[in-house]
Structure formats: structure tokens, C-alpha cells
Amino acid sequence: MSRRVQVVIIGAGPSGLLLGQLLHLSGIEAVILERQTADYVLGRIRAGVLEQGTVDVLNRAGAGARCAAEGLVHSGVELAFDGRRHRIDLERLSGGKTVTVYGQTEVTRDLMQARSAAGCETVYQADDVAMHDFDSDMPRVTYTHAGQTHEISCDVIAGCDGFHGISRASVPERSITTVERVYPFGWLGVLADVPPVSEELIYANHPDGFALCSMRSRSRSRFYIQCELDEKVENWSDNRFYDELRNRLDTRAAEALVTGPSLEKSIAPLRSFVAEPMRFGRLFLVGDAAHIVPPTGAKGLNLAVSDVHYLHECLNAFFNDRDGAALEDYSRRALARVWKAVRFSWWMTSMMHRFPDNGAFGQRIQEAELDYLTGSEAAGRSLAENYVGLPF
Ligand code: APR
Ligand code: PHB
């Protein structure tokens, strides 16, 4: 079967779904092809801190109502180190901005619901997705579904298929540059139905490694501790996890920690990765397909959203204003913001974790940096400006 649409979106993660929604509201027709089922996509547990800019785009997409009702607005974060804990007043230091704690899984669910309410098409369990002729004005995407082969001709392909997708892999090697840093540790995460340790997130630097107390709601917590890359989840009973978490927190937080059975426990490696450029003819890379940041700055989803915002603006000008040059702007605009978030995420990661080769000197330098950060208005402003999100 063959047909034609304006835009084919590969991947129904937050990037693909949000782009689909914004395009729909601009009267641009798009089909989403997703390899997995909707339930599988919703089963993935990811970070949960939304910048104000992200919340604004979700609202513009008509998918912000539940986030507005259930999201927790945070005006600060806490940094724990050297047995002490300091609050960074994000709202004051950033000139009035806050972040909203709301799980990425819920963002995805809201976007899926908005898409089906709008009657837009998503093909789940689309196999063997392949893209052709994206160096021409009339690219094509082929796939199989329920045993049938399909072909869609389009004007534009949006590669929203994550780090392991086929979009980036379809670009000839000579046309793409990638840079990468793999960190020598991972995060062991636990989700549990226990109240948060504190009103706000606590990022802890401890000689035994990083720890983070986050949350999904007033009754559900998300905890992380830095671990070895070859660590096995099976070796971490809930009790062992909570003992180690408590060890890495300040006394007040350790005493406030309420423990309970883990609903999920997993290990994730940390990596920084950027592919450049983000456009190849009529193929556009968006979100994790183009870049990965370590989770320390909570930037992954927020960066995907700013990519989508830029691409939507370019596609709107291209289709609705008939501006043929509009497509050329995307990569430059998106990458300028991407690299700043990559820098911030690397910096937070470097400051908060135990690195195998850093020794006592590295630990003391980190503590000096944290002391500076929590004692200097100028340093605090820089952290706050980046954490709440640079403008886009
Ligand atoms: N064909 C079709 N779909 C595919 C293919 C393929 N060959 N490969 C991957 N996909 C789908 C995946 O199943 C997934 O649902 O693409 C989707 C990509 O979604 P994500 O990995 O969530 O990436 P993205 O939408 O860019 O989300 C941004 O922000 O917080 C970070 O990593 C976090 O996922 C999050 C990201
Ligand atoms: C999370 O809640 O999962 C989370 C929060 C902040 C981060 C990373 C993850 O920096």
C-alpha cells in the first residue's frame, strides 16, 4: 500500500508525540510510526523535572492540563556535601522561574491521549522502518505492519526514534559527526511508594559516591545512587540500597528517609553524546536520536522539547508560509541550545560524582566548588539559570 502525507515521524516517545501534536494544531498532516506497542512505551521509567519552557510548550500543544493539576512546582533544589545541606533558591536566583516535577511517563501518556482525541494516526508495532531519498524533495518511508509492506511518500521525515533508532543510523557516515563521553559509573535507581525525603530534590556529593532523592508525587519517591558500571541489580536488595542511600545523605535527610518495597530497580549508564548536524536534506533528527546527556541536570526531556519547538517553527514556516529556506535554520538553532545543556549536564555530573582517578584531591576540589556555589550569588545564579532552563 502506498500513500502520501506531509510529515512522517519515526518514534512515539515524547519527541515524536509532541511534534505530532504541534503539527496537527498548525494544520500539517503527520503519521507516526512506532516500533513498540503503546503499553511498552508507557512502561519506560525516566526522569521527571520539567523546565517552565517545557510546561509552556505542553500547554500550547493542548496536553498540559494534568501537569498543571498534579505537577509539583519547585522553587529550589538542595545540594548536600561535606555533611551539610544547602538550598539553591532557583526562583529568586533565576529572576522568578521554577521547575515542575512531573514524570516523563505521564507526559507521554498525556500526549498519547491528546493525539487520539485529535484523531491523528499512530502506527504501533511498525517493523522494518526504512527511509529513502531524503536527499531529494520527495523522501519515502517504508515499513511492514501486520505482515503487509507499506510505503509513504512525504515532504519531511522527523527522526524522533531515540538513541538506538534507525534515523541517525541511516545517514551516510561521511555526512555526520558524533562526539561522545562515557562516564565510568552508572546510576542505580529505585522507585517506591514512600513520601519524599524533603519538599525539594536533594543532590548529594559523598566520598562514597553521588546520591539523589527525587519524587513523582507526594506519596511516590525516586532515588538514585552512583554505582559501578558492572554492578548487578540482583546484588542490591532494597535494604542494601536504602542503607547505602542513607550513608550518602546528610543526617537530617537520612533520618527523614522513609523506606518501602521497590516498585522498580534498574541501572543506567551515563553518557554525553551529540550528533552534528541535526538535518540531512529532508531528514531531521530530534531529541535522543541526536543527543544524550547524563541525567544529573535533568535535561534529557527538556532538550527534546526545545528541539521539537524549533522544528515545529521551521515546518510551520515551510508548509504554511511557503518559506522554502525555513528548513535550513533548524540544526543551527537546535544545536546552539543543545551544546549549552550538554555543558551544564557534564558540569553537574563532574561536580557531583566520585571519579575513580580523582582521589582525595578531586574530592576536595568538588567540595570547594560546592562551597563556592552555595556561598556566591554569582555562582548560584549561573546554576539556577541553567537548571530552570535557558530560553528558547
Ligand atoms: N522504528 C520505529 N520506532 C522506533 C525505532 C524504529 N526503528 N527505533 C526506536 N523507535 C521508537 C522507540 O521505541 C521509542 O518509543 O522511538 C521512540 C523514541 O523515544 P525516546 O527514546 O523516548 O526518545 P525521545 O522521544 O527523543 O525522548 C526524549 O528525553 O529524558 C530523555 O531519554 C529521555 O526518552 C527521553 C528523551
Ligand atoms: C528523576 O526524578 O528521575 C530525576 C530527577 C532529577 C534528575 C534526574 C532524575 O536530575
XYZ file of C-alpha atoms and ligand atoms in Angstrom:
438
model
C 0.000 0.000 0.000
C 1.324 3.438 -0.787
C 0.144 6.932 0.102
C 1.348 10.453 0.751
C 1.475 12.742 3.853
C 3.370 15.935 4.615
C 5.469 14.600 7.519
C 6.407 11.083 8.642
C 7.507 10.963 12.281
C 9.566 7.946 13.342
C 9.076 7.136 17.047
C 6.221 7.785 19.506
C 8.320 8.852 22.501
C 7.823 12.350 23.915
C 9.614 13.982 20.928
C 7.505 12.324 18.221
C 4.213 12.715 20.078
C 4.782 16.373 20.917
C 5.854 17.215 17.375
C 2.787 15.396 16.041
C 0.531 17.439 18.303
C 2.047 20.824 17.378
C 1.924 19.962 13.671
C -1.708 18.912 13.965
C -2.584 22.264 15.581
C -0.835 24.029 12.669
C -2.840 22.044 10.137
C 0.125 19.950 8.999
C -0.598 16.271 8.478
C 1.735 13.746 10.078
C 1.775 9.971 10.634
C 3.797 8.455 13.485
C 5.472 5.066 13.033
C 6.441 3.387 16.314
C 8.198 0.038 16.625
C 6.761 -0.884 20.026
C 3.238 -1.024 21.479
C 1.806 1.973 23.355
C 1.958 -0.001 26.627
C 5.628 -0.752 26.101
C 6.371 2.924 25.505
C 4.475 3.822 28.695
C 6.381 1.182 30.671
C 9.666 3.075 30.431
C 10.582 4.951 33.603
C 12.511 8.150 33.005
C 13.324 11.459 34.712
C 10.730 13.914 35.920
C 11.808 17.564 36.091
C 10.176 19.927 33.579
C 11.518 23.387 32.811
C 8.951 26.203 32.618
C 9.611 26.371 28.856
C 8.702 22.681 28.569
C 5.473 23.185 30.522
C 4.631 26.141 28.246
C 5.078 24.015 25.093
C 2.950 21.203 26.587
C 0.238 23.755 27.262
C 0.474 25.107 23.717
C 0.146 21.528 22.482
C -3.077 21.143 24.490
C -1.530 18.455 26.710
C -0.733 20.430 29.853
C -3.906 20.145 31.947
C -2.956 17.174 34.145
C 0.578 18.504 34.611
C -0.910 21.810 35.804
C -3.207 19.966 38.240
C -0.844 17.261 39.516
C 2.689 18.537 38.859
C 4.668 19.745 41.877
C 6.099 23.231 41.384
C 9.562 23.523 42.931
C 11.244 26.854 43.534
C 14.544 25.423 44.763
C 16.864 22.396 44.924
C 19.112 21.199 47.710
C 22.792 20.308 47.493
C 24.270 18.053 50.195
C 28.033 17.713 50.696
C 30.574 17.536 53.494
C 27.793 16.579 55.936
C 25.916 19.837 55.203
C 22.931 20.738 53.085
C 22.287 23.982 51.206
C 19.245 25.216 49.365
C 19.623 26.889 45.988
C 16.720 29.298 45.625
C 16.069 28.743 41.937
C 13.173 31.157 41.777
C 14.992 34.118 43.321
C 18.297 33.456 41.557
C 16.720 32.947 38.128
C 14.503 36.006 38.321
C 11.242 34.215 39.030
C 11.389 30.849 37.263
C 10.508 27.462 38.748
C 10.592 23.814 37.643
C 7.730 21.315 37.735
C 8.197 17.760 38.973
C 6.012 15.536 36.773
C 7.095 12.141 35.430
C 8.050 11.772 31.793
C 5.834 8.692 31.624
C 2.873 10.932 32.480
C 3.920 13.482 29.838
C 3.937 10.659 27.294
C 0.536 9.405 28.458
C -0.974 12.916 28.184
C 0.447 13.373 24.679
C -0.892 9.963 23.582
C -4.309 10.914 24.871
C -4.246 14.298 23.121
C -3.234 12.555 19.898
C -6.021 10.007 19.976
C -8.563 12.714 20.970
C -7.462 14.672 17.876
C -7.969 11.574 15.726
C -4.366 11.555 14.472
C -2.788 8.340 13.254
C -0.063 6.397 15.050
C 1.024 3.032 13.681
C 2.289 0.959 16.607
C 4.341 -2.196 16.013
C 5.662 -0.824 12.722
C 8.555 -3.128 11.740
C 11.500 -2.692 9.378
C 11.046 1.071 9.128
C 13.440 2.346 6.438
C 13.920 5.781 4.899
C 14.784 6.541 1.286
C 15.733 9.556 -0.860
C 15.848 12.087 1.966
C 18.466 13.964 -0.038
C 15.657 14.738 -2.533
C 12.425 16.791 -2.246
C 10.290 13.666 -2.089
C 11.573 11.241 0.555
C 9.845 7.910 1.225
C 9.467 5.729 4.277
C 8.745 2.009 4.045
C 7.694 -0.348 6.835
C 5.829 -3.547 7.487
C 2.810 -3.867 9.709
C 0.729 -6.971 10.404
C 2.545 -8.775 7.617
C 1.936 -6.075 4.970
C 4.504 -3.806 3.362
C 3.657 -0.090 3.266
C 5.226 2.925 1.602
C 4.607 6.590 2.477
C 5.908 9.482 0.368
C 6.309 12.733 2.221
C 7.977 16.148 2.258
C 9.823 15.718 5.535
C 10.939 12.876 7.826
C 11.291 13.630 11.550
C 13.660 11.150 13.223
C 12.280 11.024 16.784
C 13.353 7.423 17.351
C 15.717 7.796 20.282
C 19.358 6.893 20.711
C 19.009 3.358 19.272
C 16.729 4.306 16.370
C 17.341 3.994 12.656
C 17.194 7.658 11.669
C 20.692 8.625 12.719
C 21.993 5.259 11.514
C 20.525 5.932 8.036
C 22.755 8.964 7.470
C 25.905 8.236 5.413
C 28.925 8.234 7.725
C 30.729 10.951 5.798
C 27.842 13.401 6.401
C 27.620 13.144 10.198
C 29.997 13.859 13.085
C 29.443 12.372 16.514
C 31.160 13.180 19.803
C 30.798 11.140 22.936
C 31.885 10.875 26.545
C 31.084 7.735 28.516
C 31.321 8.186 32.297
C 32.991 5.474 34.412
C 29.910 4.793 36.564
C 26.157 4.307 36.424
C 23.034 5.208 38.427
C 21.148 2.553 40.369
C 17.558 3.824 40.634
C 14.661 2.780 42.865
C 11.011 3.809 42.607
C 8.909 3.321 45.756
C 5.582 4.395 47.185
C 7.039 6.334 50.087
C 6.782 10.073 50.777
C 9.688 12.242 49.581
C 12.588 12.815 51.983
C 12.193 16.564 51.613
C 9.930 19.081 49.838
C 12.588 19.583 47.152
C 15.130 17.398 45.335
C 18.383 16.637 47.165
C 21.547 16.131 45.081
C 24.283 14.696 47.323
C 28.039 14.568 46.805
C 29.606 11.995 49.162
C 33.071 10.380 49.206
C 31.330 7.026 48.551
C 29.505 8.457 45.529
C 26.600 10.579 44.327
C 23.016 10.176 45.562
C 19.742 11.819 44.538
C 16.388 11.953 46.326
C 13.692 12.820 43.816
C 9.956 12.213 43.644
C 6.981 11.632 41.386
C 4.274 12.815 43.769
C 3.718 13.429 47.482
C 3.477 9.672 48.005
C 5.965 8.308 45.441
C 9.735 8.721 45.578
C 12.516 8.153 43.072
C 16.002 7.560 44.486
C 19.353 7.083 42.792
C 22.849 6.173 43.939
C 26.015 6.180 41.851
C 27.262 2.621 41.247
C 29.936 0.715 39.347
C 29.199 0.105 35.670
C 29.360 -3.679 36.063
C 27.119 -3.668 39.161
C 24.202 -6.137 39.075
C 20.697 -5.141 40.214
C 20.277 -8.603 41.792
C 23.061 -7.762 44.243
C 21.083 -4.838 45.618
C 18.304 -5.832 47.993
C 16.024 -2.953 48.966
C 17.676 -2.882 52.400
C 21.171 -2.666 50.972
C 20.065 0.136 48.653
C 18.442 2.180 51.420
C 21.434 1.665 53.761
C 23.782 2.994 51.105
C 21.476 5.894 50.225
C 21.212 6.862 53.919
C 25.006 6.706 54.227
C 25.390 9.270 51.440
C 22.839 11.789 52.761
C 23.161 14.480 55.434
C 21.916 13.468 58.884
C 18.595 15.317 58.597
C 17.767 13.676 55.261
C 18.963 10.247 56.453
C 16.629 10.484 59.442
C 13.706 11.604 57.285
C 14.125 8.740 54.787
C 11.045 6.501 54.798
C 11.705 3.137 53.164
C 9.329 0.773 51.397
C 9.359 -2.018 48.800
C 10.801 -1.015 45.425
C 8.366 -0.901 42.507
C 11.258 -0.757 40.072
C 15.021 -1.035 40.340
C 17.409 -0.579 37.442
C 20.902 0.544 36.477
C 21.553 3.149 33.775
C 24.950 4.109 32.359
C 25.781 7.818 31.983
C 26.836 9.300 28.685
C 27.142 12.603 26.810
C 26.627 12.280 23.046
C 25.942 14.749 20.231
C 25.457 14.110 16.501
C 26.001 17.058 14.157
C 24.370 18.449 12.126
C 20.752 17.622 13.015
C 19.398 17.925 9.470
C 20.313 15.884 6.376
C 18.302 17.127 3.417
C 14.698 16.367 4.368
C 15.591 14.206 7.407
C 15.592 15.947 10.804
C 16.961 14.380 13.991
C 15.083 15.287 17.175
C 15.656 14.513 20.885
C 17.570 11.404 21.933
C 18.104 10.468 18.258
C 20.581 13.369 18.095
C 21.894 13.761 21.626
C 22.151 12.165 25.052
C 23.005 13.909 28.305
C 23.757 12.325 31.680
C 20.665 12.726 33.909
C 22.381 14.854 36.574
C 20.965 18.134 35.227
C 17.539 16.628 34.355
C 17.878 17.977 30.812
C 17.095 14.988 28.505
C 13.372 15.523 28.035
C 13.660 19.315 28.176
C 16.164 19.303 25.309
C 13.882 17.080 23.256
C 11.117 19.643 23.788
C 13.244 22.594 22.635
C 14.246 20.618 19.502
C 10.570 19.991 18.785
C 9.786 23.675 19.298
C 12.444 24.747 16.762
C 11.445 22.082 14.244
C 7.783 22.983 14.535
C 8.601 26.646 13.849
C 10.643 25.706 10.771
C 7.987 23.303 9.432
C 5.220 25.817 10.045
C 7.120 28.437 8.003
C 7.904 25.856 5.310
C 4.380 24.464 4.861
C 2.138 27.353 5.873
C 4.199 30.410 4.848
C 5.761 28.633 1.857
C 9.198 29.714 3.049
C 11.495 27.287 1.220
C 14.578 28.382 3.187
C 12.963 27.799 6.602
C 14.237 24.231 6.900
C 17.828 25.392 6.876
C 17.612 27.059 10.293
C 16.733 24.041 12.413
C 20.097 22.411 13.007
C 21.937 25.611 13.921
C 19.227 26.824 16.316
C 18.737 23.465 17.999
C 22.459 22.744 18.404
C 23.201 26.126 19.981
C 20.886 25.203 22.851
C 21.848 21.517 22.877
C 25.522 22.264 23.483
C 24.782 24.549 26.423
C 22.702 21.826 28.053
C 25.404 19.252 27.274
C 27.907 21.514 29.015
C 25.662 22.034 32.044
C 24.894 18.304 32.384
C 28.601 17.427 32.126
C 29.451 20.076 34.725
C 26.800 18.899 37.229
C 27.941 15.310 36.649
C 31.613 16.201 37.142
C 30.902 18.150 40.321
C 28.637 15.601 41.996
C 30.185 12.164 41.318
C 33.094 10.155 42.614
C 35.518 9.580 39.717
C 37.845 6.564 40.064
C 41.001 8.521 39.170
C 40.335 11.756 41.046
C 41.385 10.689 44.537
C 41.343 12.916 47.611
C 42.376 15.992 45.594
C 39.391 15.622 43.274
C 37.021 15.197 46.219
C 38.326 18.376 47.929
C 38.108 20.358 44.689
C 34.475 19.265 44.288
C 33.719 20.315 47.852
C 35.404 23.692 47.236
C 33.291 24.143 44.106
C 30.117 23.275 46.010
C 31.128 25.636 48.821
C 31.667 28.400 46.243
C 28.410 27.608 44.516
C 26.382 27.788 47.697
C 28.230 30.859 49.027
C 28.419 33.050 45.929
C 25.418 34.852 44.475
C 27.042 34.917 41.030
C 27.763 31.178 41.020
C 24.269 30.417 42.349
C 22.704 32.479 39.565
C 24.582 30.524 36.924
C 23.393 27.190 38.333
C 19.824 28.462 38.678
C 19.679 29.942 35.170
C 20.745 26.634 33.640
C 18.714 24.357 35.926
C 15.429 26.170 35.247
C 16.334 26.112 31.543
C 17.904 28.567 29.118
C 15.336 30.399 26.981
C 14.254 29.080 23.600
N 11.177 2.359 14.191
C 10.139 2.957 14.852
N 10.246 3.432 16.104
C 11.431 3.318 16.722
C 12.557 2.745 16.082
C 12.395 2.246 14.779
N 13.413 1.668 14.114
N 13.598 2.790 16.955
C 13.152 3.368 18.056
N 11.843 3.689 17.949
C 10.976 4.316 18.958
C 11.218 3.775 20.356
O 10.501 2.559 20.570
C 10.710 4.920 21.220
O 9.349 4.775 21.543
O 11.286 5.691 19.075
C 10.903 6.152 20.368
C 11.982 7.072 20.899
O 11.568 7.586 22.138
P 12.598 8.053 23.282
O 13.723 7.077 23.379
O 11.803 8.316 24.497
O 13.238 9.406 22.700
P 12.613 10.876 22.623
O 11.188 10.855 22.213
O 13.577 11.704 21.855
O 12.575 11.327 24.135
C 13.441 12.238 24.729
O 14.351 12.639 26.928
O 14.582 12.296 29.209
C 15.045 11.944 27.966
O 15.903 9.821 27.277
C 14.803 10.501 27.768
O 13.319 9.434 26.233
C 13.655 10.576 26.756
C 14.145 11.699 25.922
C 14.075 11.822 38.500
O 13.155 12.200 39.240
O 14.050 10.708 37.960
C 15.248 12.717 38.284
C 15.239 13.984 38.832
C 16.323 14.820 38.644
C 17.407 14.391 37.917
C 17.411 13.125 37.343
C 16.318 12.279 37.531
O 18.476 15.215 37.763
